[in-house]
Short mmCIF file of N, CA and C in Angstrom, two decimals:
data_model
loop_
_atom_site.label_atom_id
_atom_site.label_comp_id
_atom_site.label_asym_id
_atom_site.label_seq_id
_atom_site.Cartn_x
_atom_site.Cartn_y
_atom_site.Cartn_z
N UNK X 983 66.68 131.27 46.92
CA UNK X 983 65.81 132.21 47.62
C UNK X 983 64.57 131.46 48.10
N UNK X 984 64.10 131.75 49.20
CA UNK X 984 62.68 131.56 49.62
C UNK X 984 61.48 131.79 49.29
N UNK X 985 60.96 131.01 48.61
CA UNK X 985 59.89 131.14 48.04
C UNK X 985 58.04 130.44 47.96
N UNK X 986 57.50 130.97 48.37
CA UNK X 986 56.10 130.44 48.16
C UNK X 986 54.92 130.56 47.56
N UNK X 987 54.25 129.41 47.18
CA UNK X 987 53.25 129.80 45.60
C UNK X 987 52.16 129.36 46.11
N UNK X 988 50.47 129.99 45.74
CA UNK X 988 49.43 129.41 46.10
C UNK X 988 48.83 129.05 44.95
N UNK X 989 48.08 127.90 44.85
CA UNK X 989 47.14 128.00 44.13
C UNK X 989 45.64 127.40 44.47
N UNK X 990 44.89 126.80 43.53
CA UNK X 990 43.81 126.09 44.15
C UNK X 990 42.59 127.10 44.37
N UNK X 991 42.55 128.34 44.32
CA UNK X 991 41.72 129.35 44.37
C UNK X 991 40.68 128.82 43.33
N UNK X 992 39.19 129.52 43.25
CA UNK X 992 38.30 129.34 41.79
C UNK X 992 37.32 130.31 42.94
N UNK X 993 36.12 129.84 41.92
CA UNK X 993 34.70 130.00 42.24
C UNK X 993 34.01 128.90 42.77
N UNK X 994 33.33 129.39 43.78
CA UNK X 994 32.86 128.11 44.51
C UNK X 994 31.23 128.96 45.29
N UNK X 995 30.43 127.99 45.41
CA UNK X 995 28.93 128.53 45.66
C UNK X 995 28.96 128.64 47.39
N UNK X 996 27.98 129.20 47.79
CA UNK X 996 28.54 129.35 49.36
C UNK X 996 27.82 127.96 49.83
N UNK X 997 28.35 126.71 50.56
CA UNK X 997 28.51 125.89 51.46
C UNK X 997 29.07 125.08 50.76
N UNK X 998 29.73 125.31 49.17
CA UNK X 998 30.97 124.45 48.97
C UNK X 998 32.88 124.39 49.40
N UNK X 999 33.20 123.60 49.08
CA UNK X 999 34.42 123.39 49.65
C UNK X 999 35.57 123.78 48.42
N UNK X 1000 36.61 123.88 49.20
CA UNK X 1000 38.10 124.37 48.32
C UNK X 1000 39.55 123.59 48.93
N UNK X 1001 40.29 123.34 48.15
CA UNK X 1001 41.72 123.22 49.03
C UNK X 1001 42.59 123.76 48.52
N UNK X 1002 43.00 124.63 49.15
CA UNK X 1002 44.29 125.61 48.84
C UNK X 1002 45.56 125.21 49.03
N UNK X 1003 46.64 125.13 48.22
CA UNK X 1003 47.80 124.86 48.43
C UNK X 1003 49.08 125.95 48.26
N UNK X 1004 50.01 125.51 49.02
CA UNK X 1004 50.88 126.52 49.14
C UNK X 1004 52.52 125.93 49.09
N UNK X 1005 53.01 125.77 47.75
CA UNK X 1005 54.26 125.11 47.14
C UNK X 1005 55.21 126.36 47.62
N UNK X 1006 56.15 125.27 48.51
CA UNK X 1006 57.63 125.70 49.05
C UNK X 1006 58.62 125.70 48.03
N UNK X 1007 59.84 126.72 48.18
CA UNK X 1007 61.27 126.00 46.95
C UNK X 1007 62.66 127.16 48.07
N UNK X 1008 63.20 126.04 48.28
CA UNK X 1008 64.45 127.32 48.63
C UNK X 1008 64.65 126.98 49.75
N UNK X 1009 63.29 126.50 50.69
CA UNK X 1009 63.31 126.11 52.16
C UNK X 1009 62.80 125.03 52.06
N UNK X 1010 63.09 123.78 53.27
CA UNK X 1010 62.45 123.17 53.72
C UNK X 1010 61.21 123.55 55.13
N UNK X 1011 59.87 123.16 54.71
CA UNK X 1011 58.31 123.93 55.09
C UNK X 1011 58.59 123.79 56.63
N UNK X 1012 58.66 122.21 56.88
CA UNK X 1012 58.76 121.90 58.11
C UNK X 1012 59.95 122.48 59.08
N UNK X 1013 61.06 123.30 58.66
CA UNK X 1013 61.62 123.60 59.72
C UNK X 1013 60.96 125.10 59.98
N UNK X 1014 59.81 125.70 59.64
CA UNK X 1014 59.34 126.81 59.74
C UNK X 1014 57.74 126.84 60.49
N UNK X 1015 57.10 127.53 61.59
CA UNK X 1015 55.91 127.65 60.90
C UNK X 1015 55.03 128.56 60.13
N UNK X 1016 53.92 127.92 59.64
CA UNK X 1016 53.65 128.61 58.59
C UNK X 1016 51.99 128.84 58.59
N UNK X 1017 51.75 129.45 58.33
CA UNK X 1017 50.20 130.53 57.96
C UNK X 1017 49.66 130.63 56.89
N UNK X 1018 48.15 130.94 56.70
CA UNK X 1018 47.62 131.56 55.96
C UNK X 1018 46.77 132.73 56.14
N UNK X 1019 47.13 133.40 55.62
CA UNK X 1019 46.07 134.82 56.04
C UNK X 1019 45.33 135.06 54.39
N UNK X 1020 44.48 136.23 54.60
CA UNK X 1020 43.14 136.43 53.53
C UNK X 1020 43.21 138.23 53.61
N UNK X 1021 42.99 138.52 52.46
CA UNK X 1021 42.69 140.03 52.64
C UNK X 1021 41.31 140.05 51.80
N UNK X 1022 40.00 140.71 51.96
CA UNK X 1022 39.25 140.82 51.41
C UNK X 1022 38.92 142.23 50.86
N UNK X 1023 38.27 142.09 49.67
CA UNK X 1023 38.53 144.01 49.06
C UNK X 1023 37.97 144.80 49.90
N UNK X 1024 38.93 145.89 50.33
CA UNK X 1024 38.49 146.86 50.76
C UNK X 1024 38.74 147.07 52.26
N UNK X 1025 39.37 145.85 52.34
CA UNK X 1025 39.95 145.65 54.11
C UNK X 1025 41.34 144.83 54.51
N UNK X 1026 41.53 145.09 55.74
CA UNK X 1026 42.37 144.69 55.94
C UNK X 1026 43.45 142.97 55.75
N UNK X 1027 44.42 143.17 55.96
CA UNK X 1027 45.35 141.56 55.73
C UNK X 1027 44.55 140.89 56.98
N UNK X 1028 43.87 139.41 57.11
CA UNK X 1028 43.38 139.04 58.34
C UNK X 1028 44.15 137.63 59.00
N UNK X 1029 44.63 137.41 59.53
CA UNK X 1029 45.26 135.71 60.20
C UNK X 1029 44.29 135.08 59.95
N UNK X 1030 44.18 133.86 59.48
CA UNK X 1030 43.30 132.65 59.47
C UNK X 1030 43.77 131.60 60.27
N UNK X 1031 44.88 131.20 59.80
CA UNK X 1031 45.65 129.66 60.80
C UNK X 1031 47.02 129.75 60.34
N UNK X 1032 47.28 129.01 61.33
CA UNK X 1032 49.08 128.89 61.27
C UNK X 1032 49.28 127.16 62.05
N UNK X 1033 50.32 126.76 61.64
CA UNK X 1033 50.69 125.65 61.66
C UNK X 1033 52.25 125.73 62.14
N UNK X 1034 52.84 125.27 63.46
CA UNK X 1034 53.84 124.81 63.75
C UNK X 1034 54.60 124.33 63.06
N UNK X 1035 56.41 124.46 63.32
CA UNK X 1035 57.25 123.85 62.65
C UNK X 1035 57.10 122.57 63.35
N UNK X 1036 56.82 121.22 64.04
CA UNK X 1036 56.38 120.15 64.48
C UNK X 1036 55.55 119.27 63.82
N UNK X 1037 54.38 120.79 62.86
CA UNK X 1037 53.17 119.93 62.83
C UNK X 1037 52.24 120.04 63.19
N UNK X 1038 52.34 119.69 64.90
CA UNK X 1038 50.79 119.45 65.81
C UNK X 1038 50.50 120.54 66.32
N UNK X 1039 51.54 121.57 66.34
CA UNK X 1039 50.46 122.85 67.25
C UNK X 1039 50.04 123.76 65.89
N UNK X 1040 48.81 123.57 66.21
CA UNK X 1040 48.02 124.42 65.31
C UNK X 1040 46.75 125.53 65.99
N UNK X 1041 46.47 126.60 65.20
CA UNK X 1041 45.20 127.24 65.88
C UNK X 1041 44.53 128.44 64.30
N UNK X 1042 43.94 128.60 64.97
CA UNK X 1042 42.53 129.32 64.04
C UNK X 1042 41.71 130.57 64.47
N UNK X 1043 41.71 131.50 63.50
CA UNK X 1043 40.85 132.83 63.82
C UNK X 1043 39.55 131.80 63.85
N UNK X 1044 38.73 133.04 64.85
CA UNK X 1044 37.44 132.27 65.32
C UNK X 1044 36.33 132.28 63.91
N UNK X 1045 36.49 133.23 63.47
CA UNK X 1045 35.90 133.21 62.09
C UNK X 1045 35.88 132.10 61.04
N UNK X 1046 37.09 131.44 61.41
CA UNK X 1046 37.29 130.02 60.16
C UNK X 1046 37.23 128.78 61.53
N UNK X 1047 37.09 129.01 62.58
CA UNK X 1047 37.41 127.82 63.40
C UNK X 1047 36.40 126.59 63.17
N UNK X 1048 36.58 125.18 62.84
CA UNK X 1048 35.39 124.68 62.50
C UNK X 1048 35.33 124.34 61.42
N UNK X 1049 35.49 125.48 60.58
CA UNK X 1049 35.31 125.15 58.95
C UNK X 1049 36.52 125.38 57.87
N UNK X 1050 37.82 125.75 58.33
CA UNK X 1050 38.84 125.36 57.87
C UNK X 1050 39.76 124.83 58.55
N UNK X 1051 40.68 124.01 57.55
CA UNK X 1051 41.76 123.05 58.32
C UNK X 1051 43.12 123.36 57.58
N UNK X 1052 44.18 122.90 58.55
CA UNK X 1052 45.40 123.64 57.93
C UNK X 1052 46.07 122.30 57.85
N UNK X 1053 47.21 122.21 57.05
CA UNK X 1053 47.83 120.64 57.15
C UNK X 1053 48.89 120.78 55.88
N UNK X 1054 49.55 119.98 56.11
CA UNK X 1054 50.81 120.13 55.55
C UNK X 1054 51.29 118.53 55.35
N UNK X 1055 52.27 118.49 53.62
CA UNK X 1055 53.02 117.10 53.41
C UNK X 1055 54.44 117.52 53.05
N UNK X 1056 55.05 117.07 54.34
CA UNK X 1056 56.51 117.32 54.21
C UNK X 1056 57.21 116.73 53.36
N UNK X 1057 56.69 115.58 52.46
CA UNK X 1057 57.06 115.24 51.40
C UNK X 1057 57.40 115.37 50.43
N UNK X 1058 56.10 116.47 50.08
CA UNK X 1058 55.84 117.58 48.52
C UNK X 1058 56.52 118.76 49.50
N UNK X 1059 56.71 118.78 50.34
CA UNK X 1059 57.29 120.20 50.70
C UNK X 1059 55.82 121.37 50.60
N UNK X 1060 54.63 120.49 50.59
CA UNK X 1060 53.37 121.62 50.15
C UNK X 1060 52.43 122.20 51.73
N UNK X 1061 52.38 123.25 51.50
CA UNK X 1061 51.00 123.37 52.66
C UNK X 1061 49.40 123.54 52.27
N UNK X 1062 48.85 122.83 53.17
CA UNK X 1062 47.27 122.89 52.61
C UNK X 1062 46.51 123.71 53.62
N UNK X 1063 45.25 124.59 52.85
CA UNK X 1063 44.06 124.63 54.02
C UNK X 1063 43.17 124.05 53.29
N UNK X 1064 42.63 123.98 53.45
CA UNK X 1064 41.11 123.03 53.40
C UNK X 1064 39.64 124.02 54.03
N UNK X 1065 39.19 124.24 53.10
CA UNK X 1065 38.25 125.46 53.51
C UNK X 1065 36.53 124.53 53.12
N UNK X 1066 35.85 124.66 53.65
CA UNK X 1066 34.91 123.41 54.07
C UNK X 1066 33.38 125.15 54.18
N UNK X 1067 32.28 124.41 53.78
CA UNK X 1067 30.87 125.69 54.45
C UNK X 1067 31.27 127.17 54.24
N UNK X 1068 31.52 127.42 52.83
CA UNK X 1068 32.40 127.95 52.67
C UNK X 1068 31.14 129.52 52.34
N UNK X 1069 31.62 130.65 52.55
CA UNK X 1069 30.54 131.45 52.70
C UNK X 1069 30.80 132.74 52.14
N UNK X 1070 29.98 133.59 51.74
CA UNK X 1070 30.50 134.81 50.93
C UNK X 1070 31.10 136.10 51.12
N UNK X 1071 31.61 135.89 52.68
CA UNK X 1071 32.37 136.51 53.42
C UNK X 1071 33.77 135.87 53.21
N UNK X 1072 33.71 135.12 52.77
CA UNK X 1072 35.26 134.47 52.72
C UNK X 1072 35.77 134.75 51.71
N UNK X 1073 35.10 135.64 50.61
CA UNK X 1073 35.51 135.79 48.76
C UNK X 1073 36.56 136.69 49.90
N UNK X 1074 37.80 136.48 49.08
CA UNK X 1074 39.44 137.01 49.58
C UNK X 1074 40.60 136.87 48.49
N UNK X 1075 41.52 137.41 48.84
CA UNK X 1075 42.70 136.84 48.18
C UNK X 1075 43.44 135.83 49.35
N UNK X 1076 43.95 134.49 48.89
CA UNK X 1076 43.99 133.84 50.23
C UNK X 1076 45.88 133.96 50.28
N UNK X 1077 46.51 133.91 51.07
CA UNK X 1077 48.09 134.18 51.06
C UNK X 1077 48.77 132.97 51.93
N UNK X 1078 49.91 132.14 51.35
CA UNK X 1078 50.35 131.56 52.19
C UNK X 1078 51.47 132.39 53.01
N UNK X 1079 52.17 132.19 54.18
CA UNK X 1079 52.80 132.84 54.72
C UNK X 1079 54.17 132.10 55.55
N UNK X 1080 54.97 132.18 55.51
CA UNK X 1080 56.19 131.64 56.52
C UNK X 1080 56.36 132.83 57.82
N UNK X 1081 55.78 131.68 58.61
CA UNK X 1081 56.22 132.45 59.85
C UNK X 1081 54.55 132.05 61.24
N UNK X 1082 54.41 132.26 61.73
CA UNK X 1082 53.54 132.29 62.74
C UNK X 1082 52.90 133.65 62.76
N UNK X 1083 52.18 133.75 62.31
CA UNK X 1083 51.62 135.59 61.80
C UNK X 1083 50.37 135.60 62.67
N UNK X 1084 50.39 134.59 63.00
CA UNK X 1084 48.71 135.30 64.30
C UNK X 1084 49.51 136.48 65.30
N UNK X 1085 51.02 136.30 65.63
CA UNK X 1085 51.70 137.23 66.46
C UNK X 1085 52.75 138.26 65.90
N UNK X 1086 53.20 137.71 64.97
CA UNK X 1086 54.48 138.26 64.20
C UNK X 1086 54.12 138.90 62.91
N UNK X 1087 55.07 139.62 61.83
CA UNK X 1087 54.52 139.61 60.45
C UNK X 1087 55.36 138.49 59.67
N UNK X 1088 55.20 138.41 58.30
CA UNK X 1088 55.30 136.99 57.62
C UNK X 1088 57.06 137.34 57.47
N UNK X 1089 57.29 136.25 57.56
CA UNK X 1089 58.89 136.76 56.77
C UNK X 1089 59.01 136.69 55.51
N UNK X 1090 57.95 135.98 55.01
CA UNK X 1090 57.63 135.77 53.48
C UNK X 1090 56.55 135.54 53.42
N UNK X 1091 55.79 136.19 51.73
CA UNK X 1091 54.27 135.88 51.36
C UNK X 1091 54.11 135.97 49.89
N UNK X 1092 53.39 134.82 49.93
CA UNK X 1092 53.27 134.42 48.48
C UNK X 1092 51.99 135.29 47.48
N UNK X 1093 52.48 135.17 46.12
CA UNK X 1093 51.60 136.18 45.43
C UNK X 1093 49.94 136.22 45.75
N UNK X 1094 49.57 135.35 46.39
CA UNK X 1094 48.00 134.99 46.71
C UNK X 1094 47.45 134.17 45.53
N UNK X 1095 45.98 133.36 45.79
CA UNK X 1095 45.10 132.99 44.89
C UNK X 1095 43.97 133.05 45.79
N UNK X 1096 43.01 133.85 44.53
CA UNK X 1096 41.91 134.77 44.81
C UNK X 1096 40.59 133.03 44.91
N UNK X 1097 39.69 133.39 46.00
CA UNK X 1097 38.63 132.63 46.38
C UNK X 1097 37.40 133.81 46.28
N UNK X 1098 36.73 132.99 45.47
CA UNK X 1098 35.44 134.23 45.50
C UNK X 1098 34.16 132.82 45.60
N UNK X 1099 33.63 132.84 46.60
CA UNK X 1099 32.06 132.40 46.80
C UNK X 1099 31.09 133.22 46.49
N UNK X 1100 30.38 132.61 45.78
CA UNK X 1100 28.93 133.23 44.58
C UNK X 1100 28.15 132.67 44.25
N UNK X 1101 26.73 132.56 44.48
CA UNK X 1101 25.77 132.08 44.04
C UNK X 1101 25.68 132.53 42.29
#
C-alpha cells in the first residue's frame, strides 16, 4: 500500500528554521508529484508547494514563497520542505501529500506533524 509519514515538526521561536520530512513506502516518490499542504486550527487545508515527478518544476503559495523550500532524495525515497523565517502564522499541522494539490486533491496524505512557532 501507499504510504506517507511526516516528521520533523517541534517548537520553534518565530524567525527560526525547521525541516520537515516526508518518508515514502509502497511507491517510488519520484514517479509522482508531490506536496505539502498545512491546516491551521480553526481553518482551512491550505497548498504550500508541490514538487514535480522530474524534480525541477516546482512552485509555492505566495505566503511561503521565499521562505520555504521543497526538495526531495530519491535515494531515501524522502521528501523535504525546509521552512526558513519562520513565523506564528505558520503554527499548523504540516501534511505531506502525493499528487500536485495546488490543482487537484491528494491521492494520499500522511498523518501530519504539528509545527507550532512561539515565543
Amino acid at each position: 500500500a501507499h504510504q506517507v509519514a511526516e516528521s520533523g515538526g517541534g517548537l520553534v521561536q518565530p524567525g527560526g528554521s525547521l525541516r520537515l520530512s516526508c518518508t515514502a513506502s509502497g511507491f517510488t516518490l519520484s514517479n509522482y508529484p508531490m506536496s505539502w499542504s498545512r491546516q491551521a486550527p480553526g481553518k482551512g487545508l491550505e497548498w504550500l508547494s508541490s514538487i514535480g515527478s522530474g524534480g525541477s518544476a516546482t512552485n509555492y503559495a505566495d505566503s511561503v514563497k521565499g521562505r520555504f523550500a521543497i526538495s526531495r532524495d530519491v535515494t531515501t525515497n524522502t521528501l523535504y520542505l525546509q521552512l526558513n523565517s519562520l513565523k506564528t502564522e505558520d503554527t499548523a499541522m504540516y501534511y505531506c501529500e502525493q499528487g500536485w494539490t495546488q490543482w487537484a486533491p491528494a491521492n494520499l496524505r500522511g498523518p501530519g506533524t504539528q509545527v507550532t512557532v512561539s515565543s
